[in-house]
Amino acid sequence: MPAWLRHYQRAQLGGDIGAALVVTLLLVPQALAYALVAGLPPQTGLYASLLPLVLYAFSGGSHAQSVGPMAVTALLVAATLSRLAPLGSSDYLLAAVWLALLSGAMLLAFGLLRLGFLADALSQPVLAGFTAASALLIVVSQLAPLAGFHGGGASLPDIVHGLLAHYHDYQPLALNMGVAALLCLLLARRYLAAWLQHCRLTPAAARALARTAPMLVVLAGLATVSLAQWQTRLPVVGLVPGGLPALQLAPLPSLGLAPLVMPAFFIALINYVQSLSVAQMLAAARNERIDPDRELRALGLCNLGAGLAGGFPVTGGLTRSVVNADAGAQTQLASLLCAALLLLVLTRATALLACLPLSVLAATIIASVLVLVDFSCLRAAWRTDRADAVAFALTFVLVLMLGVDAGIVAGVMVSLSVWLMRSSRPHIAVLGRVPGTEHFRNVLRYQTEALPGVLLLRVDESLFFGNARHVGDSILQLAAARDDQPQLLLVMSAVNRLDMTALTMLARLDDSLAARGICLHLAEVKGPVLDVCQRGGLAARFAGRLHLSTHLALRQLCPADDYHI
Amino acid sequence: MPAWLRHYQRAQLGGDIGAALVVTLLLVPQALAYALVAGLPPQTGLYASLLPLVLYAFSGGSHAQSVGPMAVTALLVAATLSRLAPLGSSDYLLAAVWLALLSGAMLLAFGLLRLGFLADALSQPVLAGFTAASALLIVVSQLAPLAGFHGGGASLPDIVHGLLAHYHDYQPLALNMGVAALLCLLLARRYLAAWLQHCRLTPAAARALARTAPMLVVLAGLATVSLAQWQTRLPVVGLVPGGLPALQLAPLPSLGLAPLVMPAFFIALINYVQSLSVAQMLAAARNERIDPDRELRALGLCNLGAGLAGGFPVTGGLTRSVVNADAGAQTQLASLLCAALLLLVLTRATALLACLPLSVLAATIIASVLVLVDFSCLRAAWRTDRADAVAFALTFVLVLMLGVDAGIVAGVMVSLSVWLMRSSRPHIAVLGRVPGTEHFRNVLRYQTEALPGVLLLRVDESLFFGNARHVGDSILQLAAARDDQPQLLLVMSAVNRLDMTALTMLARLDDSLAARGICLHLAEVKGPVLDVCQRGGLAARFAGRLHLSTHLALRQLCPADDYHI
């Protein structure tokens, strides 16, 4: 039994019930809309919502996280599947379900292996660039349904091409309703809360009420079309099959699972990063902590649940979770009640959704992701660190041009590259002795004395695959430039770690130097580094050339009359 | 004019001519074979070979590097295109050509931007795992042509499935010739050099002669089929169109360039890493240095040349470059002569290749990549560093199961993850004062005295996106556990760098601590880190709370009677 249920207090019940009502009203149109973004039948959005709410309530760590279909995830699913199966085919649907199952299994496995650090694979500017570009792609791709025609495409050029090729199919009624809904939503976001406060509501109540604008707009659209009998004059959701989804392991799609594994991994990664950020933000407001590994496991179970019910991948989304918290959610009971309400909708009320116009749904999607097209991070990065700004811009452009699925791979590569670029060129200092002491310092910064016949070098960074090649090359160059020094002493005081690539580099460096008649010595090797050297056979190779301290090494290497204190 | 040409000595000519002859004899069957591995018409392999030899001679830095079609690159092309276009379609061919053009343009751009460090994106165990698995995939995929039937598939399950589905189509004659050729090659590799030495040849001559075994086997196969008129009884290369390729920018494939960009990047990355390793190995033997940025530019030009001539991506390969060096290549003149000989073959001798049996080509491919299925790195890694061993095993399995194109993405992710895992949990020490001094040390290792009301923490790692979240969380936890200390002093002496993600973390940490009534101070911030803080607005936020040294900070924070020396 989770902690929140063991310690449940009656005072929390009011907030949880209120939040459940508000979130359900928001969740139903969002679930339908994001299913359409993913290119799937509308009911799959509802199927994807049901179990995750229950599973997170019992396994997750955040009090107000609301797990379910999300815009960026839906776009990722669409981008992945558009390359693998024809839209509307049964293979497309099965592949979407298996994306949820695979990413769920991966998240669960990562959680059990305690790989919570994976959330740190994306640097902040890369994540911000990815989010802004994905949101922009969603806005542009929703222009077609907003005007009542079919667009399509996974990258900006493709989407624009689709818009230009089909714009003459637009339906005036759909366009009018969509634009009206969009205007209402944008005006409501800007002025409604202030106006409600002006009408003597408390600020909190005004804010919560203003957040219900999307549901009101959706209900208004639904009512208009139903009453005016317009359902044949513009695209609507149509008949959503009622009843509960069967819980079953879907058959494999005919394309097999291999092409789904990498996309599932990146969907899992993005969903985890997004969900963890939301959970940590909500927890920070209550001075609580979130365990990343627990969130991994919870999100894994949620995705397995979504897949077993025939849904697509899900995550904890910012919008719905914030609405949940603002509407008063005190515990995950709110999510359980929300699941119960959704059950009611699925079994009793799907017929009511048939007349919902797609253009109004598109308007709610556009309004909700428009705030994510945010360049403030780029401005901040430009001031602080140009490389981070370049990382943002590069990820942004790559996601727009290549689509969101290749863009996330590119984003991880950009994160990695910026970091590699920075740590691949560590500072290497030539040392000399501070006269009359046992201290050795950079000859460029301090008054030092040279030690005849010995070149003293210090590398100021751990050695690993990212810099081993460069460090090896640099040392070789420095040694080659000073051929009067047959001894090279490498001071390892700043090397905290050593990996296998660096180990191989040191052995090769030793060989290359020996070929030039230079003998390589190591000094001040730290304990953990020495352990690695011993296991890798390097300690045996350097037997007699490993020195406890620079001072002791020099006492042995220098002729007695050159080195005395 | 390149340096080797300016300083050319007549004494070098003999070696260069000999090497050109041997390499051409090796290159022609390899070019045909790797074109077939890539799923392309045989002549594209010859087209891909011609210009790169010339372009590298004038732009590259290695004396014996032989750039052209390579097995792993061909497999990468096949894996990428098998998901994008039907085998044998004109789209498939155009996409292969554009893969060469795109990866060439990328390499050239990276070279001009001096991004040579990209070669370090793959750690050694990941690269070894990738190579071993790719080689195994090639061996298994060549079993079908070895037996004279069509297999297909990009991952191990797919290839095995193809073998099982079609094995009854095997052709006895093809299988017999293939197996005989394979046996000859394996026996020759093991015994031929020793036997030739036994026949009174010098060791060097014996080694060089033994290396010609693949060409002899290919010639024997060709002669057998021609003389016995067997070309209708087993699959042969068939008519290879003669004449020179037209140099032109190919039309775009109908699928557009967007889906080719990421594969082209990974092909460029793998080709660059492979080519640079070969060049550095060859240079090390002559005590020369290789400039990574120059190699990037040279390889970029080579791939642009291959693409313009209608070929697929190329790289500097181990086998052919070593044969080139062993056969006596002194300078890149050997490559120019090899290009001239290839020109002769293309214009005069393609008709001779028609009877070459595919099963013998498959045997040469299997024999040449079999040595790459090498697990010695795994054993070394297991002894040295379990994480590196896991990285090898994971990459190996992922490449086999997902195919080589998804496998290389997975490999980069594994490299990144292992590193992230290690640097995401830096050491954080609680400090106390060494009594009677201005020194502050880890309370767990030294006899120290506590300072009432102040918690002293030191983080032993640069702060960046990979550890910011964890460091922030850990500091918050440590502070929460000691609520009698309203001041927290963070000693930044070991923080060499700070990125934007870490900057945001410090600001959030300050807010969270302030919410708990704890005031955060910073001490011993290094110059470059302070610069970043100033540009990012953090210096203003911490005005009055940035201290030059721990000692000075404590003088200000502690009541005078608690802190005195």
mmCIF file with all atom_site columns, N, CA, C and O in Angstrom, chain A residues 483-509:
data_model
loop_
_atom_site.group_PDB
_atom_site.id
_atom_site.type_symbol
_atom_site.label_atom_id
_atom_site.label_alt_id
_atom_site.label_comp_id
_atom_site.label_asym_id
_atom_site.label_entity_id
_atom_site.label_seq_id
_atom_site.pdbx_PDB_ins_code
_atom_site.Cartn_x
_atom_site.Cartn_y
_atom_site.Cartn_z
_atom_site.occupancy
_atom_site.B_iso_or_equiv
_atom_site.pdbx_formal_charge
_atom_site.auth_seq_id
_atom_site.auth_comp_id
_atom_site.auth_asym_id
_atom_site.auth_atom_id
_atom_site.pdbx_PDB_model_num
ATOM 1   N N  . ASP A 1 483 ? 64.432 16.956 -27.220 1.00 0.00 ? 483 ASP A N  1
ATOM 2   C CA . ASP A 1 483 ? 65.084 15.647 -27.319 1.00 0.00 ? 483 ASP A CA 1
ATOM 3   C C  . ASP A 1 483 ? 66.333 15.546 -26.448 1.00 0.00 ? 483 ASP A C  1
ATOM 4   O O  . ASP A 1 483 ? 67.032 14.535 -26.481 1.00 0.00 ? 483 ASP A O  1
ATOM 5   N N  . ASP A 1 484 ? 66.611 16.604 -25.650 1.00 0.00 ? 484 ASP A N  1
ATOM 6   C CA . ASP A 1 484 ? 67.738 16.496 -24.728 1.00 0.00 ? 484 ASP A CA 1
ATOM 7   C C  . ASP A 1 484 ? 67.313 15.902 -23.397 1.00 0.00 ? 484 ASP A C  1
ATOM 8   O O  . ASP A 1 484 ? 68.100 15.819 -22.463 1.00 0.00 ? 484 ASP A O  1
ATOM 9   N N  . GLN A 1 485 ? 66.032 15.515 -23.281 1.00 0.00 ? 485 GLN A N  1
ATOM 10  C CA . GLN A 1 485 ? 65.552 15.013 -21.993 1.00 0.00 ? 485 GLN A CA 1
ATOM 11  C C  . GLN A 1 485 ? 65.128 13.553 -22.123 1.00 0.00 ? 485 GLN A C  1
ATOM 12  O O  . GLN A 1 485 ? 64.002 13.258 -22.533 1.00 0.00 ? 485 GLN A O  1
ATOM 13  N N  . PRO A 1 486 ? 66.006 12.601 -21.798 1.00 0.00 ? 486 PRO A N  1
ATOM 14  C CA . PRO A 1 486 ? 65.702 11.186 -22.007 1.00 0.00 ? 486 PRO A CA 1
ATOM 15  C C  . PRO A 1 486 ? 64.712 10.607 -20.993 1.00 0.00 ? 486 PRO A C  1
ATOM 16  O O  . PRO A 1 486 ? 64.333 9.452  -21.105 1.00 0.00 ? 486 PRO A O  1
ATOM 17  N N  . GLN A 1 487 ? 64.307 11.406 -19.975 1.00 0.00 ? 487 GLN A N  1
ATOM 18  C CA . GLN A 1 487 ? 63.331 10.907 -19.002 1.00 0.00 ? 487 GLN A CA 1
ATOM 19  C C  . GLN A 1 487 ? 62.089 11.777 -19.062 1.00 0.00 ? 487 GLN A C  1
ATOM 20  O O  . GLN A 1 487 ? 62.194 12.998 -19.113 1.00 0.00 ? 487 GLN A O  1
ATOM 21  N N  . LEU A 1 488 ? 60.906 11.157 -19.072 1.00 0.00 ? 488 LEU A N  1
ATOM 22  C CA . LEU A 1 488 ? 59.662 11.931 -19.025 1.00 0.00 ? 488 LEU A CA 1
ATOM 23  C C  . LEU A 1 488 ? 58.891 11.479 -17.794 1.00 0.00 ? 488 LEU A C  1
ATOM 24  O O  . LEU A 1 488 ? 58.567 10.292 -17.653 1.00 0.00 ? 488 LEU A O  1
ATOM 25  N N  . LEU A 1 489 ? 58.599 12.413 -16.896 1.00 0.00 ? 489 LEU A N  1
ATOM 26  C CA . LEU A 1 489 ? 57.850 12.075 -15.688 1.00 0.00 ? 489 LEU A CA 1
ATOM 27  C C  . LEU A 1 489 ? 56.458 12.683 -15.798 1.00 0.00 ? 489 LEU A C  1
ATOM 28  O O  . LEU A 1 489 ? 56.303 13.900 -15.899 1.00 0.00 ? 489 LEU A O  1
ATOM 29  N N  . LEU A 1 490 ? 55.441 11.810 -15.809 1.00 0.00 ? 490 LEU A N  1
ATOM 30  C CA . LEU A 1 490 ? 54.055 12.264 -15.916 1.00 0.00 ? 490 LEU A CA 1
ATOM 31  C C  . LEU A 1 490 ? 53.462 12.303 -14.504 1.00 0.00 ? 490 LEU A C  1
ATOM 32  O O  . LEU A 1 490 ? 53.363 11.280 -13.836 1.00 0.00 ? 490 LEU A O  1
ATOM 33  N N  . VAL A 1 491 ? 53.086 13.521 -14.069 1.00 0.00 ? 491 VAL A N  1
ATOM 34  C CA . VAL A 1 491 ? 52.528 13.685 -12.724 1.00 0.00 ? 491 VAL A CA 1
ATOM 35  C C  . VAL A 1 491 ? 51.021 13.485 -12.817 1.00 0.00 ? 491 VAL A C  1
ATOM 36  O O  . VAL A 1 491 ? 50.329 14.211 -13.521 1.00 0.00 ? 491 VAL A O  1
ATOM 37  N N  . MET A 1 492 ? 50.498 12.455 -12.127 1.00 0.00 ? 492 MET A N  1
ATOM 38  C CA . MET A 1 492 ? 49.103 12.030 -12.298 1.00 0.00 ? 492 MET A CA 1
ATOM 39  C C  . MET A 1 492 ? 48.213 12.524 -11.158 1.00 0.00 ? 492 MET A C  1
ATOM 40  O O  . MET A 1 492 ? 47.144 11.949 -10.923 1.00 0.00 ? 492 MET A O  1
ATOM 41  N N  . SER A 1 493 ? 48.621 13.599 -10.474 1.00 0.00 ? 493 SER A N  1
ATOM 42  C CA . SER A 1 493 ? 47.868 14.017 -9.282  1.00 0.00 ? 493 SER A CA 1
ATOM 43  C C  . SER A 1 493 ? 46.458 14.484 -9.625  1.00 0.00 ? 493 SER A C  1
ATOM 44  O O  . SER A 1 493 ? 45.571 14.447 -8.773  1.00 0.00 ? 493 SER A O  1
ATOM 45  N N  . ALA A 1 494 ? 46.219 14.946 -10.861 1.00 0.00 ? 494 ALA A N  1
ATOM 46  C CA . ALA A 1 494 ? 44.887 15.462 -11.207 1.00 0.00 ? 494 ALA A CA 1
ATOM 47  C C  . ALA A 1 494 ? 44.053 14.432 -11.951 1.00 0.00 ? 494 ALA A C  1
ATOM 48  O O  . ALA A 1 494 ? 42.948 14.729 -12.382 1.00 0.00 ? 494 ALA A O  1
ATOM 49  N N  . VAL A 1 495 ? 44.580 13.215 -12.102 1.00 0.00 ? 495 VAL A N  1
ATOM 50  C CA . VAL A 1 495 ? 43.840 12.174 -12.831 1.00 0.00 ? 495 VAL A CA 1
ATOM 51  C C  . VAL A 1 495 ? 43.027 11.358 -11.834 1.00 0.00 ? 495 VAL A C  1
ATOM 52  O O  . VAL A 1 495 ? 43.569 10.551 -11.091 1.00 0.00 ? 495 VAL A O  1
ATOM 53  N N  . ASN A 1 496 ? 41.722 11.617 -11.771 1.00 0.00 ? 496 ASN A N  1
ATOM 54  C CA . ASN A 1 496 ? 40.861 10.940 -10.803 1.00 0.00 ? 496 ASN A CA 1
ATOM 55  C C  . ASN A 1 496 ? 40.388 9.584  -11.288 1.00 0.00 ? 496 ASN A C  1
ATOM 56  O O  . ASN A 1 496 ? 40.089 8.709  -10.495 1.00 0.00 ? 496 ASN A O  1
ATOM 57  N N  . ARG A 1 497 ? 40.272 9.441  -12.620 1.00 0.00 ? 497 ARG A N  1
ATOM 58  C CA . ARG A 1 497 ? 39.774 8.189  -13.179 1.00 0.00 ? 497 ARG A CA 1
ATOM 59  C C  . ARG A 1 497 ? 40.529 7.863  -14.452 1.00 0.00 ? 497 ARG A C  1
ATOM 60  O O  . ARG A 1 497 ? 41.124 8.743  -15.074 1.00 0.00 ? 497 ARG A O  1
ATOM 61  N N  . LEU A 1 498 ? 40.469 6.594  -14.856 1.00 0.00 ? 498 LEU A N  1
ATOM 62  C CA . LEU A 1 498 ? 41.203 6.120  -16.025 1.00 0.00 ? 498 LEU A CA 1
ATOM 63  C C  . LEU A 1 498 ? 40.345 5.014  -16.611 1.00 0.00 ? 498 LEU A C  1
ATOM 64  O O  . LEU A 1 498 ? 39.928 4.121  -15.885 1.00 0.00 ? 498 LEU A O  1
ATOM 65  N N  . ASP A 1 499 ? 40.037 5.078  -17.911 1.00 0.00 ? 499 ASP A N  1
ATOM 66  C CA . ASP A 1 499 ? 39.272 3.970  -18.478 1.00 0.00 ? 499 ASP A CA 1
ATOM 67  C C  . ASP A 1 499 ? 40.160 3.145  -19.404 1.00 0.00 ? 499 ASP A C  1
ATOM 68  O O  . ASP A 1 499 ? 41.368 3.395  -19.519 1.00 0.00 ? 499 ASP A O  1
ATOM 69  N N  . MET A 1 500 ? 39.565 2.154  -20.059 1.00 0.00 ? 500 MET A N  1
ATOM 70  C CA . MET A 1 500 ? 40.372 1.222  -20.832 1.00 0.00 ? 500 MET A CA 1
ATOM 71  C C  . MET A 1 500 ? 41.033 1.890  -22.023 1.00 0.00 ? 500 MET A C  1
ATOM 72  O O  . MET A 1 500 ? 42.162 1.565  -22.379 1.00 0.00 ? 500 MET A O  1
ATOM 73  N N  . THR A 1 501 ? 40.310 2.823  -22.655 1.00 0.00 ? 501 THR A N  1
ATOM 74  C CA . THR A 1 501 ? 40.893 3.512  -23.801 1.00 0.00 ? 501 THR A CA 1
ATOM 75  C C  . THR A 1 501 ? 42.149 4.266  -23.362 1.00 0.00 ? 501 THR A C  1
ATOM 76  O O  . THR A 1 501 ? 43.168 4.263  -24.063 1.00 0.00 ? 501 THR A O  1
ATOM 77  N N  . ALA A 1 502 ? 42.095 4.911  -22.191 1.00 0.00 ? 502 ALA A N  1
ATOM 78  C CA . ALA A 1 502 ? 43.240 5.659  -21.692 1.00 0.00 ? 502 ALA A CA 1
ATOM 79  C C  . ALA A 1 502 ? 44.389 4.720  -21.323 1.00 0.00 ? 502 ALA A C  1
ATOM 80  O O  . ALA A 1 502 ? 45.573 5.046  -21.493 1.00 0.00 ? 502 ALA A O  1
ATOM 81  N N  . LEU A 1 503 ? 44.015 3.549  -20.814 1.00 0.00 ? 503 LEU A N  1
ATOM 82  C CA . LEU A 1 503 ? 45.015 2.551  -20.443 1.00 0.00 ? 503 LEU A CA 1
ATOM 83  C C  . LEU A 1 503 ? 45.817 2.126  -21.676 1.00 0.00 ? 503 LEU A C  1
ATOM 84  O O  . LEU A 1 503 ? 47.055 2.069  -21.662 1.00 0.00 ? 503 LEU A O  1
ATOM 85  N N  . THR A 1 504 ? 45.086 1.827  -22.762 1.00 0.00 ? 504 THR A N  1
ATOM 86  C CA . THR A 1 504 ? 45.733 1.460  -24.019 1.00 0.00 ? 504 THR A CA 1
ATOM 87  C C  . THR A 1 504 ? 46.610 2.594  -24.515 1.00 0.00 ? 504 THR A C  1
ATOM 88  O O  . THR A 1 504 ? 47.719 2.379  -25.006 1.00 0.00 ? 504 THR A O  1
ATOM 89  N N  . MET A 1 505 ? 46.099 3.832  -24.392 1.00 0.00 ? 505 MET A N  1
ATOM 90  C CA . MET A 1 505 ? 46.867 4.994  -24.831 1.00 0.00 ? 505 MET A CA 1
ATOM 91  C C  . MET A 1 505 ? 48.196 5.066  -24.077 1.00 0.00 ? 505 MET A C  1
ATOM 92  O O  . MET A 1 505 ? 49.251 5.281  -24.687 1.00 0.00 ? 505 MET A O  1
ATOM 93  N N  . LEU A 1 506 ? 48.173 4.863  -22.750 1.00 0.00 ? 506 LEU A N  1
ATOM 94  C CA . LEU A 1 506 ? 49.413 4.958  -21.967 1.00 0.00 ? 506 LEU A CA 1
ATOM 95  C C  . LEU A 1 506 ? 50.422 3.899  -22.407 1.00 0.00 ? 506 LEU A C  1
ATOM 96  O O  . LEU A 1 506 ? 51.620 4.178  -22.496 1.00 0.00 ? 506 LEU A O  1
ATOM 97  N N  . ALA A 1 507 ? 49.930 2.687  -22.691 1.00 0.00 ? 507 ALA A N  1
ATOM 98  C CA . ALA A 1 507 ? 50.839 1.628  -23.142 1.00 0.00 ? 507 ALA A CA 1
ATOM 99  C C  . ALA A 1 507 ? 51.455 1.997  -24.491 1.00 0.00 ? 507 ALA A C  1
ATOM 100 O O  . ALA A 1 507 ? 52.666 1.858  -24.703 1.00 0.00 ? 507 ALA A O  1
ATOM 101 N N  . ARG A 1 508 ? 50.612 2.507  -25.420 1.00 0.00 ? 508 ARG A N  1
ATOM 102 C CA . ARG A 1 508 ? 51.116 2.893  -26.739 1.00 0.00 ? 508 ARG A CA 1
ATOM 103 C C  . ARG A 1 508 ? 52.098 4.048  -26.617 1.00 0.00 ? 508 ARG A C  1
ATOM 104 O O  . ARG A 1 508 ? 53.119 4.096  -27.299 1.00 0.00 ? 508 ARG A O  1
ATOM 105 N N  . LEU A 1 509 ? 51.762 5.015  -25.742 1.00 0.00 ? 509 LEU A N  1
ATOM 106 C CA . LEU A 1 509 ? 52.636 6.168  -25.537 1.00 0.00 ? 509 LEU A CA 1
ATOM 107 C C  . LEU A 1 509 ? 54.004 5.711  -25.050 1.00 0.00 ? 509 LEU A C  1
ATOM 108 O O  . LEU A 1 509 ? 55.047 6.180  -25.513 1.00 0.00 ? 509 LEU A O  1
#
